[in-house]
Amino acid sequence: MSDSELGRKWDQCMADAVVKIGTGFGLGLVFSLTFFKRRMWPLAFGSGMGLGMAYSNCQHDFQAPYLLHGKYDKEQEQ
Amino acid sequence: MVPRVWSLMRFLIKGSVAGGAVYLVYDQELLGPSDKSQAVLQRAEEVVPPAMYQLSQYVCEQTGLKMPQLPAPPKLNFHFRDTWNSGILTVMSALSVAPSKAREYSRDGWEYLKERIK
């Protein structure tokens, strides 16, 4: 992976993390205000979900060039 | 009868708000792939500052207040790579000149003390 591509992936990861954590926090805020009597746990839950999703996306993006996709060949059994 | 209707209305309003928020997230693909998130940030950078400016203008017109000149809005499309690289360069250059700067400042301090003691 070249340096510019690595930098581009890091930029994408950081932007993705900001958006997902913000979205999770926002959804948690809405649900906390509407259904859960202004408790703190929906905010923490939403932010944590967003962080986990962003981490998973980043991990997939960085591992993508090195993952091998195999195909099972049934003819070999015969 | 009336309290029951009122509690039902309240539940429907809360459900609509929460459902609208969930639909907005789904429609804008905020929890989708990472390239969509970058596009969302770029779109937000284009849309949010003019919207805030128009809202402030509307509030000024309606209330008759004069809003002070606000500082520039923060940049939403943040390039982590450029900031990180410039941060590393700044730290390394500061470390490389640190011994000579320390010697210069200690010499100046010593000269100042000598002047004061005289």
mmCIF file of C-alpha atoms in Angstrom:
data_model
loop_
_atom_site.group_PDB
_atom_site.id
_atom_site.type_symbol
_atom_site.label_atom_id
_atom_site.label_comp_id
_atom_site.label_asym_id
_atom_site.label_seq_id
_atom_site.Cartn_x
_atom_site.Cartn_y
_atom_site.Cartn_z
ATOM 1 C CA MET A 1 0.000 0.000 0.000
ATOM 2 C CA SER A 2 1.511 3.349 -1.012
ATOM 3 C CA ASP A 3 1.861 6.230 1.422
ATOM 4 C CA SER A 4 -0.772 8.382 -0.282
ATOM 5 C CA GLU A 5 -3.263 5.522 -0.301
ATOM 6 C CA LEU A 6 -2.529 4.851 3.386
ATOM 7 C CA GLY A 7 -3.075 8.517 4.174
ATOM 8 C CA ARG A 8 -6.318 8.544 2.199
ATOM 9 C CA LYS A 9 -7.548 5.507 4.152
ATOM 10 C CA TRP A 10 -6.665 7.136 7.470
ATOM 11 C CA ASP A 11 -8.563 10.292 6.440
ATOM 12 C CA GLN A 12 -11.551 8.187 5.483
ATOM 13 C CA CYS A 13 -11.372 6.286 8.782
ATOM 14 C CA MET A 14 -11.271 9.453 10.866
ATOM 15 C CA ALA A 15 -14.174 11.013 8.957
ATOM 16 C CA ASP A 16 -16.144 7.796 9.278
ATOM 17 C CA ALA A 17 -15.465 7.636 13.026
ATOM 18 C CA VAL A 18 -16.618 11.230 13.533
ATOM 19 C CA VAL A 19 -19.831 10.682 11.578
ATOM 20 C CA LYS A 20 -20.687 7.355 13.194
ATOM 21 C CA ILE A 21 -19.962 8.427 16.761
ATOM 22 C CA GLY A 22 -21.942 11.629 16.210
ATOM 23 C CA THR A 23 -24.846 9.733 14.684
ATOM 24 C CA GLY A 24 -24.865 7.193 17.504
ATOM 25 C CA PHE A 25 -24.732 9.969 20.072
ATOM 26 C CA GLY A 26 -27.552 11.826 18.319
ATOM 27 C CA LEU A 27 -29.788 8.774 18.108
ATOM 28 C CA GLY A 28 -29.025 7.958 21.736
ATOM 29 C CA LEU A 29 -29.935 11.528 22.683
ATOM 30 C CA VAL A 30 -33.260 11.324 20.833
ATOM 31 C CA PHE A 31 -34.185 8.018 22.447
ATOM 32 C CA SER A 32 -33.019 9.183 25.870
ATOM 33 C CA LEU A 33 -35.235 12.261 25.662
ATOM 34 C CA THR A 34 -38.282 10.490 24.224
ATOM 35 C CA PHE A 35 -38.488 7.052 25.830
ATOM 36 C CA PHE A 36 -35.844 6.623 28.523
ATOM 37 C CA LYS A 37 -36.498 9.567 30.835
ATOM 38 C CA ARG A 38 -33.266 11.476 30.148
ATOM 39 C CA ARG A 39 -30.985 8.684 31.332
ATOM 40 C CA MET A 40 -27.332 8.590 30.281
ATOM 41 C CA TRP A 41 -27.057 5.007 29.097
ATOM 42 C CA PRO A 42 -28.652 5.473 25.621
ATOM 43 C CA LEU A 43 -26.045 8.135 24.866
ATOM 44 C CA ALA A 44 -23.205 5.849 25.924
ATOM 45 C CA PHE A 45 -24.758 2.905 24.082
ATOM 46 C CA GLY A 46 -25.211 4.876 20.850
ATOM 47 C CA SER A 47 -21.727 6.364 20.949
ATOM 48 C CA GLY A 48 -20.240 2.949 21.646
ATOM 49 C CA MET A 49 -22.171 1.378 18.774
ATOM 50 C CA GLY A 50 -20.956 4.119 16.418
ATOM 51 C CA LEU A 51 -17.369 3.694 17.571
ATOM 52 C CA GLY A 52 -17.548 -0.069 17.097
ATOM 53 C CA MET A 53 -19.007 0.276 13.597
ATOM 54 C CA ALA A 54 -16.340 2.795 12.627
ATOM 55 C CA TYR A 55 -13.588 0.521 14.001
ATOM 56 C CA SER A 56 -14.964 -2.435 12.062
ATOM 57 C CA ASN A 57 -15.123 -0.415 8.829
ATOM 58 C CA CYS A 58 -11.561 0.838 9.320
ATOM 59 C CA GLN A 59 -10.293 -2.663 10.004
ATOM 60 C CA HIS A 60 -11.951 -3.929 6.832
ATOM 61 C CA ASP A 61 -10.554 -1.050 4.766
ATOM 62 C CA PHE A 62 -6.994 -1.622 5.951
ATOM 63 C CA GLN A 63 -7.135 -5.392 5.581
ATOM 64 C CA ALA A 64 -8.913 -5.324 2.206
ATOM 65 C CA PRO A 65 -5.852 -5.487 -0.137
ATOM 66 C CA TYR A 66 -4.358 -8.409 1.794
ATOM 67 C CA LEU A 67 -7.441 -10.600 2.215
ATOM 68 C CA LEU A 68 -7.531 -13.626 -0.059
ATOM 69 C CA HIS A 69 -10.919 -14.706 -1.377
ATOM 70 C CA GLY A 70 -10.939 -18.400 -2.078
ATOM 71 C CA LYS A 71 -13.429 -20.514 -3.947
ATOM 72 C CA TYR A 72 -14.128 -24.154 -3.156
ATOM 73 C CA ASP A 73 -13.454 -26.322 -6.224
ATOM 74 C CA LYS A 74 -15.668 -29.406 -6.165
ATOM 75 C CA GLU A 75 -13.926 -31.077 -9.111
ATOM 76 C CA GLN A 76 -10.878 -31.784 -6.944
ATOM 77 C CA GLU A 77 -12.819 -34.301 -4.857
ATOM 78 C CA GLN A 78 -13.419 -36.623 -7.842
ATOM 79 C CA MET B 1 -60.763 9.766 28.997
ATOM 80 C CA VAL B 2 -58.861 13.013 28.359
ATOM 81 C CA PRO B 3 -55.665 11.916 30.218
ATOM 82 C CA ARG B 4 -55.672 8.665 28.245
ATOM 83 C CA VAL B 5 -55.992 10.528 24.946
ATOM 84 C CA TRP B 6 -53.293 12.942 26.054
ATOM 85 C CA SER B 7 -50.883 10.120 26.989
ATOM 86 C CA LEU B 8 -51.599 8.433 23.647
ATOM 87 C CA MET B 9 -50.926 11.720 21.814
ATOM 88 C CA ARG B 10 -47.678 12.148 23.729
ATOM 89 C CA PHE B 11 -46.589 8.617 22.847
ATOM 90 C CA LEU B 12 -47.401 9.199 19.172
ATOM 91 C CA ILE B 13 -45.465 12.474 19.111
ATOM 92 C CA LYS B 14 -42.433 10.873 20.773
ATOM 93 C CA GLY B 15 -42.660 7.878 18.458
ATOM 94 C CA SER B 16 -42.812 10.178 15.428
ATOM 95 C CA VAL B 17 -39.762 12.122 16.534
ATOM 96 C CA ALA B 18 -37.750 8.966 17.244
ATOM 97 C CA GLY B 19 -38.943 7.276 14.056
ATOM 98 C CA GLY B 20 -38.097 10.379 12.038
ATOM 99 C CA ALA B 21 -34.581 10.416 13.467
ATOM 100 C CA VAL B 22 -34.091 6.728 12.616
ATOM 101 C CA TYR B 23 -35.440 7.286 9.097
ATOM 102 C CA LEU B 24 -33.149 10.285 8.601
ATOM 103 C CA VAL B 25 -30.123 8.181 9.585
ATOM 104 C CA TYR B 26 -31.247 5.399 7.232
ATOM 105 C CA ASP B 27 -32.002 7.761 4.340
ATOM 106 C CA GLN B 28 -28.706 9.644 4.565
ATOM 107 C CA GLU B 29 -26.757 6.357 5.052
ATOM 108 C CA LEU B 30 -24.961 7.776 8.076
ATOM 109 C CA LEU B 31 -24.267 4.309 9.484
ATOM 110 C CA GLY B 32 -23.293 2.843 6.127
ATOM 111 C CA PRO B 33 -19.917 2.343 4.385
ATOM 112 C CA SER B 34 -17.023 4.665 5.163
ATOM 113 C CA ASP B 35 -16.904 6.401 1.756
ATOM 114 C CA LYS B 36 -20.515 7.532 2.244
ATOM 115 C CA SER B 37 -19.501 9.132 5.579
ATOM 116 C CA GLN B 38 -16.843 11.219 3.883
ATOM 117 C CA ALA B 39 -19.413 12.382 1.305
ATOM 118 C CA VAL B 40 -21.800 13.257 4.164
ATOM 119 C CA LEU B 41 -19.126 15.407 5.839
ATOM 120 C CA GLN B 42 -18.419 17.239 2.585
ATOM 121 C CA ARG B 43 -22.123 17.839 2.059
ATOM 122 C CA ALA B 44 -22.453 19.082 5.645
ATOM 123 C CA GLU B 45 -19.574 21.502 5.138
ATOM 124 C CA GLU B 46 -21.347 22.927 2.082
ATOM 125 C CA VAL B 47 -24.810 23.133 3.620
ATOM 126 C CA VAL B 48 -24.444 23.931 7.343
ATOM 127 C CA PRO B 49 -22.590 27.309 7.387
ATOM 128 C CA PRO B 50 -24.926 29.036 4.862
ATOM 129 C CA ALA B 51 -27.937 27.596 6.707
ATOM 130 C CA MET B 52 -26.630 28.930 10.034
ATOM 131 C CA TYR B 53 -25.990 32.309 8.451
ATOM 132 C CA GLN B 54 -29.517 32.457 6.985
ATOM 133 C CA LEU B 55 -31.002 31.428 10.331
ATOM 134 C CA SER B 56 -29.084 34.181 12.132
ATOM 135 C CA GLN B 57 -30.242 36.710 9.515
ATOM 136 C CA TYR B 58 -33.866 35.565 9.963
ATOM 137 C CA VAL B 59 -33.613 35.855 13.765
ATOM 138 C CA CYS B 60 -32.143 39.353 13.405
ATOM 139 C CA GLU B 61 -34.973 40.434 11.127
ATOM 140 C CA GLN B 62 -37.696 39.000 13.360
ATOM 141 C CA THR B 63 -36.362 40.249 16.684
ATOM 142 C CA GLY B 64 -34.731 43.454 15.498
ATOM 143 C CA LEU B 65 -31.478 42.559 17.286
ATOM 144 C CA LYS B 66 -28.151 43.187 15.673
ATOM 145 C CA MET B 67 -25.979 40.087 15.764
ATOM 146 C CA PRO B 68 -22.262 40.632 16.361
ATOM 147 C CA GLN B 69 -19.768 39.401 13.811
ATOM 148 C CA LEU B 70 -19.383 35.712 14.604
ATOM 149 C CA PRO B 71 -16.033 33.953 14.113
ATOM 150 C CA ALA B 72 -15.614 31.690 11.098
ATOM 151 C CA PRO B 73 -17.304 28.270 11.511
ATOM 152 C CA PRO B 74 -14.992 25.316 12.132
ATOM 153 C CA LYS B 75 -13.923 23.192 9.195
ATOM 154 C CA LEU B 76 -15.976 20.019 9.049
ATOM 155 C CA ASN B 77 -13.959 18.286 6.348
ATOM 156 C CA PHE B 78 -10.908 17.531 8.437
ATOM 157 C CA HIS B 79 -7.807 16.047 6.743
ATOM 158 C CA PHE B 80 -6.201 13.945 9.439
ATOM 159 C CA ARG B 81 -3.170 13.007 7.324
ATOM 160 C CA ASP B 82 -2.101 16.633 6.642
ATOM 161 C CA THR B 83 -2.586 17.663 10.268
ATOM 162 C CA TRP B 84 -0.713 14.609 11.564
ATOM 163 C CA ASN B 85 2.197 15.141 9.150
ATOM 164 C CA SER B 86 2.511 18.831 9.979
ATOM 165 C CA GLY B 87 2.291 17.995 13.691
ATOM 166 C CA ILE B 88 5.112 15.439 13.365
ATOM 167 C CA LEU B 89 7.252 17.938 11.427
ATOM 168 C CA THR B 90 6.655 20.640 14.057
ATOM 169 C CA VAL B 91 7.537 18.313 16.936
ATOM 170 C CA MET B 92 10.686 17.025 15.228
ATOM 171 C CA SER B 93 11.920 20.493 14.300
ATOM 172 C CA ALA B 94 11.279 21.682 17.870
ATOM 173 C CA LEU B 95 13.271 18.707 19.223
ATOM 174 C CA SER B 96 16.151 19.367 16.822
ATOM 175 C CA VAL B 97 16.521 23.038 17.843
ATOM 176 C CA ALA B 98 15.827 22.369 21.539
ATOM 177 C CA PRO B 99 19.511 22.024 22.677
ATOM 178 C CA SER B 100 20.667 25.211 20.924
ATOM 179 C CA LYS B 101 17.615 27.131 22.139
ATOM 180 C CA ALA B 102 18.156 25.889 25.694
ATOM 181 C CA ARG B 103 21.804 27.003 25.547
ATOM 182 C CA GLU B 104 20.802 30.408 24.169
ATOM 183 C CA TYR B 105 18.086 30.974 26.804
ATOM 184 C CA SER B 106 20.329 29.868 29.669
ATOM 185 C CA ARG B 107 23.078 32.218 28.422
ATOM 186 C CA ASP B 108 20.589 35.092 28.208
ATOM 187 C CA GLY B 109 19.300 34.266 31.683
ATOM 188 C CA TRP B 110 22.844 34.178 33.076
ATOM 189 C CA GLU B 111 23.655 37.560 31.453
ATOM 190 C CA TYR B 112 20.449 39.016 32.915
ATOM 191 C CA LEU B 113 21.324 37.741 36.395
ATOM 192 C CA LYS B 114 24.854 39.180 36.117
ATOM 193 C CA GLU B 115 23.395 42.562 35.143
ATOM 194 C CA ARG B 116 21.003 42.480 38.109
ATOM 195 C CA ILE B 117 23.683 41.496 40.603
ATOM 196 C CA LYS B 118 26.089 44.313 39.532
#
